Coordinates of C-alpha atoms and ligand atoms in Angstrom, one line a residue:
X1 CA -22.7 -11.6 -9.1
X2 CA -19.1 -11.2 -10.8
X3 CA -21.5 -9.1 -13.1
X4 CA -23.0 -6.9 -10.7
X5 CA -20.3 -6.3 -8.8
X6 CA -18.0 -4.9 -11.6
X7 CA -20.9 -2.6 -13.2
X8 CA -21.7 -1.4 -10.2
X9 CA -18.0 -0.4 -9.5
X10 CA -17.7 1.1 -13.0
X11 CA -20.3 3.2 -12.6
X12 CA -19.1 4.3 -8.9
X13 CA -16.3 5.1 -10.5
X14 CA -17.0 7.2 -13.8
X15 CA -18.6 9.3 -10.9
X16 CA -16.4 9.6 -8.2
X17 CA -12.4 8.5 -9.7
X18 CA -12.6 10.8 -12.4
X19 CA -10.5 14.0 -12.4
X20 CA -14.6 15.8 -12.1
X21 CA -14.8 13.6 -8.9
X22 CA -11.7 15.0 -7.4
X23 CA -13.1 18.3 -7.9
X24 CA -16.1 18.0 -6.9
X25 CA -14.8 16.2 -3.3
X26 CA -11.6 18.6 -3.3
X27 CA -14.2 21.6 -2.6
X28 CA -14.7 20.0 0.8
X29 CA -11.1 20.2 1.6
X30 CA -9.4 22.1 4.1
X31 CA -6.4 23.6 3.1
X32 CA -4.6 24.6 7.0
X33 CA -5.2 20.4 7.3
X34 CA -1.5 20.6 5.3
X35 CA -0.2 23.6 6.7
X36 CA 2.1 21.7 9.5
X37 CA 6.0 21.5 9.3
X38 CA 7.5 17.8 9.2
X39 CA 10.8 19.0 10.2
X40 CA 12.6 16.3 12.1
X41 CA 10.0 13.7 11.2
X42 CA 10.6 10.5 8.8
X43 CA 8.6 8.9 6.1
X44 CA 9.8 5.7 4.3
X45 CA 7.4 5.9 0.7
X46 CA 7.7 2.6 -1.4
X47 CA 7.6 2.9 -5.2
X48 CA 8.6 6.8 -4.7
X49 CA 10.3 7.2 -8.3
X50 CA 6.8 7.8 -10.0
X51 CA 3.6 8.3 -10.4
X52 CA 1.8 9.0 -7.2
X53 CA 4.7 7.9 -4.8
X54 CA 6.7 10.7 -6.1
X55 CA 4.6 13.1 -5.5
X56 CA 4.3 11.8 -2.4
X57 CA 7.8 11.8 -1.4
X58 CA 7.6 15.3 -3.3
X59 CA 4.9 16.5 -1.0
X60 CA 6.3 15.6 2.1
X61 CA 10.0 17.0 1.3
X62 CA 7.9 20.5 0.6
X63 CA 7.0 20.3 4.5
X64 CA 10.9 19.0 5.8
X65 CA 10.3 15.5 6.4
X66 CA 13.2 13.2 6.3
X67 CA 12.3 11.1 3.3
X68 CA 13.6 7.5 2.5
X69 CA 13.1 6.4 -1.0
X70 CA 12.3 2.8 -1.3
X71 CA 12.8 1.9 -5.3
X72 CA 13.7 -1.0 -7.5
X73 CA 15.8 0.7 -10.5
X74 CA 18.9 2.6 -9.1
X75 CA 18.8 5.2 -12.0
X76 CA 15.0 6.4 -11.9
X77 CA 15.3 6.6 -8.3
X78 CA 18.2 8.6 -8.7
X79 CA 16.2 11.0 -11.3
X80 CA 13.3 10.9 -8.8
X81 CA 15.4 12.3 -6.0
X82 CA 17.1 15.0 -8.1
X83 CA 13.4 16.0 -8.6
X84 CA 12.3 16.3 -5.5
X85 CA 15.6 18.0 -3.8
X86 CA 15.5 20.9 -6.9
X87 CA 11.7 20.8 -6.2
X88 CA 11.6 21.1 -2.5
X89 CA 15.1 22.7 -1.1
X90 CA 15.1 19.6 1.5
X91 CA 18.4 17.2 1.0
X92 CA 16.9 15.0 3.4
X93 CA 16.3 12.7 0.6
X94 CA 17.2 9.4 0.8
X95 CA 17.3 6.4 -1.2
X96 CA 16.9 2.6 -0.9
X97 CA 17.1 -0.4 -3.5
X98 CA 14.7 -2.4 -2.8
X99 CA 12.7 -5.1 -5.3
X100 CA 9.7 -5.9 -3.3
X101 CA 8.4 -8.8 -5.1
X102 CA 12.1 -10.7 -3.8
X103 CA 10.5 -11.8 -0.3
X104 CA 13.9 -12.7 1.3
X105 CA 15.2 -9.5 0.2
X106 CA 12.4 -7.3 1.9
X107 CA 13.1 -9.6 5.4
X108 CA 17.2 -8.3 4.8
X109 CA 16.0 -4.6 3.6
X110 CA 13.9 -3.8 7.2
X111 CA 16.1 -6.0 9.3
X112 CA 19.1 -3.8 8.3
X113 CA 17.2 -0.5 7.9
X114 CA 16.0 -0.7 12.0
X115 CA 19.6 -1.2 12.6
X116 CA 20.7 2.0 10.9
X117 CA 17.7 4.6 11.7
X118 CA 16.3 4.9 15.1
X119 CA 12.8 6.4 14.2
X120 CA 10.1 5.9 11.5
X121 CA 7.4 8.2 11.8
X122 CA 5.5 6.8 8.5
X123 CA 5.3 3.9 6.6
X124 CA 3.8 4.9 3.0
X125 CA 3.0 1.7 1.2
X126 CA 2.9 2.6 -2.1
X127 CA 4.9 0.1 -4.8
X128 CA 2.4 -2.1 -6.1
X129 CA 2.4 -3.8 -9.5
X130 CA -0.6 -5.8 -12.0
X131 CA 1.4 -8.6 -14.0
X132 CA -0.7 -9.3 -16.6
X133 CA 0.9 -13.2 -17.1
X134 CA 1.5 -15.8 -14.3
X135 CA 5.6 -14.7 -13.1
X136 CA 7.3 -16.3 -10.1
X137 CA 9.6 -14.5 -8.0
X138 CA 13.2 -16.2 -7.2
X139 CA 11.7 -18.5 -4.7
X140 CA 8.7 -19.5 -6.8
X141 CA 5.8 -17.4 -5.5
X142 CA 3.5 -15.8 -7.5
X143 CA 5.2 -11.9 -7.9
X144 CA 1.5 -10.2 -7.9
X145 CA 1.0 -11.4 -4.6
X146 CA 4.6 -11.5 -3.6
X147 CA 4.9 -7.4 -4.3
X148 CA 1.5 -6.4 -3.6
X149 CA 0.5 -8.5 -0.7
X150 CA 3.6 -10.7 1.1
X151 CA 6.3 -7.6 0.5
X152 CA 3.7 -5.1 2.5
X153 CA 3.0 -7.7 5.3
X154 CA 6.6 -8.7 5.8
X155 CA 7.7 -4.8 5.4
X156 CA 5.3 -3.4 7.4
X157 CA 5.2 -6.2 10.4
X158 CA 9.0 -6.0 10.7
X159 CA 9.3 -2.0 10.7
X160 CA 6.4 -1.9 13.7
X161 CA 9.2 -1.9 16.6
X162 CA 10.4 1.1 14.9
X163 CA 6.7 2.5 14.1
X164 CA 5.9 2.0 17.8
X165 CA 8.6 3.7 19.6
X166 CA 8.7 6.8 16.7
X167 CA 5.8 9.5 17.8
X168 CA 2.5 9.8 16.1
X169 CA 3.1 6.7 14.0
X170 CA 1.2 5.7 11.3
X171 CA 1.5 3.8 8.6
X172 CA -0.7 4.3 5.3
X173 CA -1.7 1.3 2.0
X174 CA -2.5 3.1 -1.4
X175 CA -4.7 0.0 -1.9
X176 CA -7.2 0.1 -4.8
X177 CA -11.2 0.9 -5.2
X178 CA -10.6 -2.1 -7.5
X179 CA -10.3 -4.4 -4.2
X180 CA -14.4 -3.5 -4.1
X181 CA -15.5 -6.5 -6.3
X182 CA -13.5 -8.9 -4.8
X183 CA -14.1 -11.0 -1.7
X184 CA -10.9 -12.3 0.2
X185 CA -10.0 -15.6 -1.4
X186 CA -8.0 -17.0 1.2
X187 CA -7.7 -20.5 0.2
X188 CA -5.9 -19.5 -3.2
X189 CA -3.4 -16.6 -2.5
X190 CA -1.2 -17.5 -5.1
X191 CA -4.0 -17.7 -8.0
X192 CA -3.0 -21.2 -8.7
X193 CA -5.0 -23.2 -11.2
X194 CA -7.6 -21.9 -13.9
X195 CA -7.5 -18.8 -16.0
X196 CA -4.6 -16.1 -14.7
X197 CA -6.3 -12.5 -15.3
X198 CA -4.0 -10.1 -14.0
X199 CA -6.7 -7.3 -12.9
X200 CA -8.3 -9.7 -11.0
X201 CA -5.3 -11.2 -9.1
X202 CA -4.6 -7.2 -8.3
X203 CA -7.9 -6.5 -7.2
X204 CA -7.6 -9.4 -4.8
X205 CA -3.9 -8.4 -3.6
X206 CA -5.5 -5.1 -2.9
X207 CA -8.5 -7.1 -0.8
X208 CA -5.9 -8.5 0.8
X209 CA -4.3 -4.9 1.7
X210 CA -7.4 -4.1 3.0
X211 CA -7.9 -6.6 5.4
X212 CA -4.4 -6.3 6.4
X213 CA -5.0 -2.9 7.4
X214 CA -8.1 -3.6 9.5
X215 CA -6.3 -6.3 10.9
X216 CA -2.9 -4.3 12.6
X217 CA -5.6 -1.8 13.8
X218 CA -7.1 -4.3 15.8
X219 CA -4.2 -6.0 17.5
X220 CA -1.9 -2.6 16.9
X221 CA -3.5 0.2 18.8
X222 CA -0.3 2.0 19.2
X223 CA 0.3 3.4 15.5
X224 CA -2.5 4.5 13.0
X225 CA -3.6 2.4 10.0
X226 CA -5.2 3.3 7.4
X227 CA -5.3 1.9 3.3
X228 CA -6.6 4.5 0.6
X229 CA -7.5 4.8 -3.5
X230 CA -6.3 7.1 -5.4
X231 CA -9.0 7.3 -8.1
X232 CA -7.9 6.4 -11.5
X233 CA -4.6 8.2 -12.0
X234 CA -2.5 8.7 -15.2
X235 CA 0.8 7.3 -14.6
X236 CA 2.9 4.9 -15.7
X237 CA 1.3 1.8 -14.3
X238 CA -1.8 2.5 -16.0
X239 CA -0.5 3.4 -19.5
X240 CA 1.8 -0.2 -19.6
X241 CA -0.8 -2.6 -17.5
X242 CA -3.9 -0.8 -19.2
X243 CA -3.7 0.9 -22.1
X244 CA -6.9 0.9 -23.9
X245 CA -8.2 2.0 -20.4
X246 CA -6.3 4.9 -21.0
X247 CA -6.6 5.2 -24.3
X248 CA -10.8 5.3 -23.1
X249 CA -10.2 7.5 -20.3
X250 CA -8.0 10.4 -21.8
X251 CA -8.5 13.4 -19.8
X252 CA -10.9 11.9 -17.2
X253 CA -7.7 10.5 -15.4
X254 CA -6.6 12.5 -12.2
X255 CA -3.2 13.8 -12.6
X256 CA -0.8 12.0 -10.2
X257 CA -0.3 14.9 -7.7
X258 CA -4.4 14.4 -7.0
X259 CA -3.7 11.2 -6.9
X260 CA -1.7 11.3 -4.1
X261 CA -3.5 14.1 -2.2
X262 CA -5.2 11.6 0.7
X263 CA -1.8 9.5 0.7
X264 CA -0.2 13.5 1.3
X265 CA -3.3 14.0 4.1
X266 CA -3.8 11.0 5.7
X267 CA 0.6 11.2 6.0
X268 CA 0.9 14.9 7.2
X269 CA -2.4 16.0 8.5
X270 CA -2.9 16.7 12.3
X271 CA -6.4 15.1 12.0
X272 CA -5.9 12.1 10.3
X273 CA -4.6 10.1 13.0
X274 CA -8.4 10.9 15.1
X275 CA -9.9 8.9 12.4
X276 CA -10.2 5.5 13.2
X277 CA -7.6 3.3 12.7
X278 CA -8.1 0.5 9.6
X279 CA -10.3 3.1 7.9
X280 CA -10.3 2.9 4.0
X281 CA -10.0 6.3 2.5
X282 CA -11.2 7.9 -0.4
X283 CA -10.8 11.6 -1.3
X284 CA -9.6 13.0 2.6
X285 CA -12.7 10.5 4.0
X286 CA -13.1 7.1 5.3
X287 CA -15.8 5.0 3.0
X288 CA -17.0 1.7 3.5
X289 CA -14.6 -1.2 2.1
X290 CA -17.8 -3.2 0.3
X291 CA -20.1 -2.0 -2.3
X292 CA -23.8 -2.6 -1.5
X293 CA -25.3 -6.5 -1.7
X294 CA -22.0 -7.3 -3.3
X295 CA -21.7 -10.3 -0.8
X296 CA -18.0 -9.6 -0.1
X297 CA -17.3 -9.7 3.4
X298 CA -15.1 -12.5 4.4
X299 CA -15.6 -14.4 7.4
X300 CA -13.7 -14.7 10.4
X301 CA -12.2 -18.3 10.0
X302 CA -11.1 -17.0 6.0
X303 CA -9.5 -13.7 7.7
X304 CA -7.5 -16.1 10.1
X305 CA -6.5 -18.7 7.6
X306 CA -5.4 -15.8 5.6
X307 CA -3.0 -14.1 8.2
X308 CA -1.6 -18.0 9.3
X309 CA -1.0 -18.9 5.7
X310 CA 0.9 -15.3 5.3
X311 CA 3.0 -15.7 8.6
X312 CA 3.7 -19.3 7.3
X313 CA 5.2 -18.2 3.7
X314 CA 6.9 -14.9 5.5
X315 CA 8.5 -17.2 8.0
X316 CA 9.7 -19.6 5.2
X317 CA 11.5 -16.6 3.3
X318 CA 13.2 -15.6 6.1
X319 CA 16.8 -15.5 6.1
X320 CA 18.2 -17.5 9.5
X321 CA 19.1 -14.8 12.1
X322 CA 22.3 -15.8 13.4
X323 CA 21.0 -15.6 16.9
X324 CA 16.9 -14.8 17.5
X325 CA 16.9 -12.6 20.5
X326 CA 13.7 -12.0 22.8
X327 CA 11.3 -9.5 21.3
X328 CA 12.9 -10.0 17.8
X329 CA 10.7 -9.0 14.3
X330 CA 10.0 -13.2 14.0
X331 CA 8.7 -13.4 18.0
X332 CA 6.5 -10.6 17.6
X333 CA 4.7 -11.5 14.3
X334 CA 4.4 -14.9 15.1
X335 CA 2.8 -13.5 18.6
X336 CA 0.5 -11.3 16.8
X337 CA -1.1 -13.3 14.3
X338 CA -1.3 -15.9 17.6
X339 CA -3.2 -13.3 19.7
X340 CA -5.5 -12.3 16.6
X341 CA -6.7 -16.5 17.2
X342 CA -7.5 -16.3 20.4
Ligands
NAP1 N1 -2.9 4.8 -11.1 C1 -4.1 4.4 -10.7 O1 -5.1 4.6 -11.3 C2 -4.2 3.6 -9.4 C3 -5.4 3.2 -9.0 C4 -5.5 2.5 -7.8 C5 -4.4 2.2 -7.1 N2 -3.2 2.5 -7.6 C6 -2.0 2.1 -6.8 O2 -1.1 3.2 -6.6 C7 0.2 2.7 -6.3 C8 1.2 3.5 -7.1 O3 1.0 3.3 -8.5 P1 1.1 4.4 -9.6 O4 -0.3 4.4 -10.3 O5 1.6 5.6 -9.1 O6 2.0 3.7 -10.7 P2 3.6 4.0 -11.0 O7 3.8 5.4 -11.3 O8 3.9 3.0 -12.1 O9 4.3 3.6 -9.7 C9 4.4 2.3 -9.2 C10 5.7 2.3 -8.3 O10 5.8 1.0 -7.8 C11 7.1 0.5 -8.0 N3 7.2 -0.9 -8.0 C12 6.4 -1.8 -8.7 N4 6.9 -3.1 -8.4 C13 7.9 -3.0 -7.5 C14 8.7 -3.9 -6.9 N5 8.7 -5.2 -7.1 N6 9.7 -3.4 -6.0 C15 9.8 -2.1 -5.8 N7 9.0 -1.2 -6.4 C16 8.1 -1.6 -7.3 C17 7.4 1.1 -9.4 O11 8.8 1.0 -9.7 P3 9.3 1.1 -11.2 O12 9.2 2.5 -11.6 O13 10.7 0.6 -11.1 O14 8.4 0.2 -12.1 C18 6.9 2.5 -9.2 O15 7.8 3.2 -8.5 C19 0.2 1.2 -6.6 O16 0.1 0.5 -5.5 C20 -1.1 1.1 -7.5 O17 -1.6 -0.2 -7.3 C21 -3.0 3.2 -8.7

């Protein structure tokens, strides 16, 4: 099956990923989709020093949104924003240290970013990461899943108080195509055990996005969720994580700014938000999250286990409010992921 799956894939992908499959689905574009002004709006963008969240952040600045900048490394983020600024004429640039894969940290980052700004408009989950060796974070979890998976479900679930009283809120997963030949594996999220292959413990981090995202549109009907692929894109992540891939792709790679052209539409464009919500994008248009006989749905009872055991090891990073108040971040996760079992 493990076989099947990741020909299949390949071959998807040599057609459709490929800079000749942006082209071929770009000539179904519509280019007034973009042409709206973002003045006044905001966008937080995750991983926005590089590759395709730069152009992101880039993208968005070009239309006057407000644009927070949530990086690891002060100085590229620094370079980043200088970019976009001479780039776009907007100052509305923002930046924010964040290291994603520190759990605790990510709880402290949201908790005191709700306190300072009093609308998010979009939540661009971007950073993501492929450690090729078993790392821990500070608190001993596994960083793949840490960044990838536990940083977007703690970010995300404690900005959605600010999401839900922003307008037209939305909030958007570059996930993977890669996700495709895996099936949730929800008794293992921390790839304990047997051989660590860092593709594979991504490809299941960005399962997990996936399911993630159909899951807040279910018990979330206020803001619009939606998790994407990018094709295979030449940036950084790919020449360090995968070189000879690069090395055997060359020229077929999209460039970054195509890259980021459905994290750009599904952010900005007036239509996006009358697709439905959870939908997993490819190329401006929602496409189905399994590949055919691949055998990877999951089940209900794995999709539950999944968002307790998640809730359990947010919960446990937590730093101790100093008094939980009615309707805090903590009573409305815990709620939620309640509600999804009954
Ligand atoms: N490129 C592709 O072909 C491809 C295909 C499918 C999906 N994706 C996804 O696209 C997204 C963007 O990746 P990219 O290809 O544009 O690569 P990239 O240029 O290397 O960007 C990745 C970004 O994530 C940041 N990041 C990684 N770990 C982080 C952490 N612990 N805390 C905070 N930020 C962190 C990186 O920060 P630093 O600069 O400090 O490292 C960088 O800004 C990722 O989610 C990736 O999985 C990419």
């Amino acid at each position: 099956m493990s076989l099947y799956r990741n020909l299949t894939w390949f071959l998807k992908g040599m057609k459709e990923y490929t800079r000749d499959g942006y082209d071929a689905a770009s000539k179904s574009f519509i280019v007034e989709d973009l042409s709206v002004s973002h003045v006044g709006r905001s966008f937080m963008v995750t991983g926005a020093n590089s590759g395709i969240g730069k152009e992101t952040a880039a993208a968005i600045a070009k239309k006057g949104g407000t644009v927070h900048m949530v990086c690891r490394n002060k100085d590229k983020a620094e370079m980043a924003r200088a970019d976009i600024i001479r780039e776009s004429g907007n100052t509305e640039v923002h930046i924010h240290i964040l290291d994603l894969s520190e759990t605790t940290q990510v709880w402290e980052f949201a908790e005191t970013f709700q306190r300072q700004y009093p609308t998010l408009n979009v939540l661009i989950n971007n950073a993501g990461c492929m450690i090729n060796k078993r790392e821990k974070n500070s608190i001993g979890l596994e960083k793949n899943f840490a960044t990838n998976t536990l940083g977007v479900y703690i970010l995300t679930q404690s900005l959605m108080p600010l999401l839900q009283k922003s307008r037209d809120p939305r909030v958007i997963t570059v996930s993977s195509g890669g996700m495709l030949v895996q099936q949730l594996r929800a008794h293992n999220l921390q790839s304990k055990g047997g051989f660590y292959r860092g593709p594979k413990v991504y490809a299941q981090n960005k399962r997990q996005q996936v399911v993630l995202t159909e899951h807040w549109a279910k018990t979330q009907p206020v803001i619009h969720f939606s998790a994407m692929h990018p094709g295979w894109v030449d940036t950084p992540a790919v020449s360090s994580t995968m070189p000879q891939f690069r090395q055997m792709m060359g020229e077929r790679l999209r460039s970054a700014a195509q890259g980021a052209d459905t994290v750009v539409w599904l952010a900005l464009s007036r239509g996006a938000p009358s697709t439905p919500s959870g939908s997993f994008f490819q190329d401006r248009k929602a496409v189905p999250t399994h590949l055919p006989m691949a055998w990877t749905n999951s089940s209900a009872k794995d999709v539950a286990k999944f968002l307790v055991k998640l809730e359990t090891l947010a919960q446990e990073a937590r730093p101790q409010p100093a008094d939980p108040q009615p309707g805090s971040p903590t009573e409305s996760s815990q709620a939620l992921v309640i509600q999804h079992h009954i």
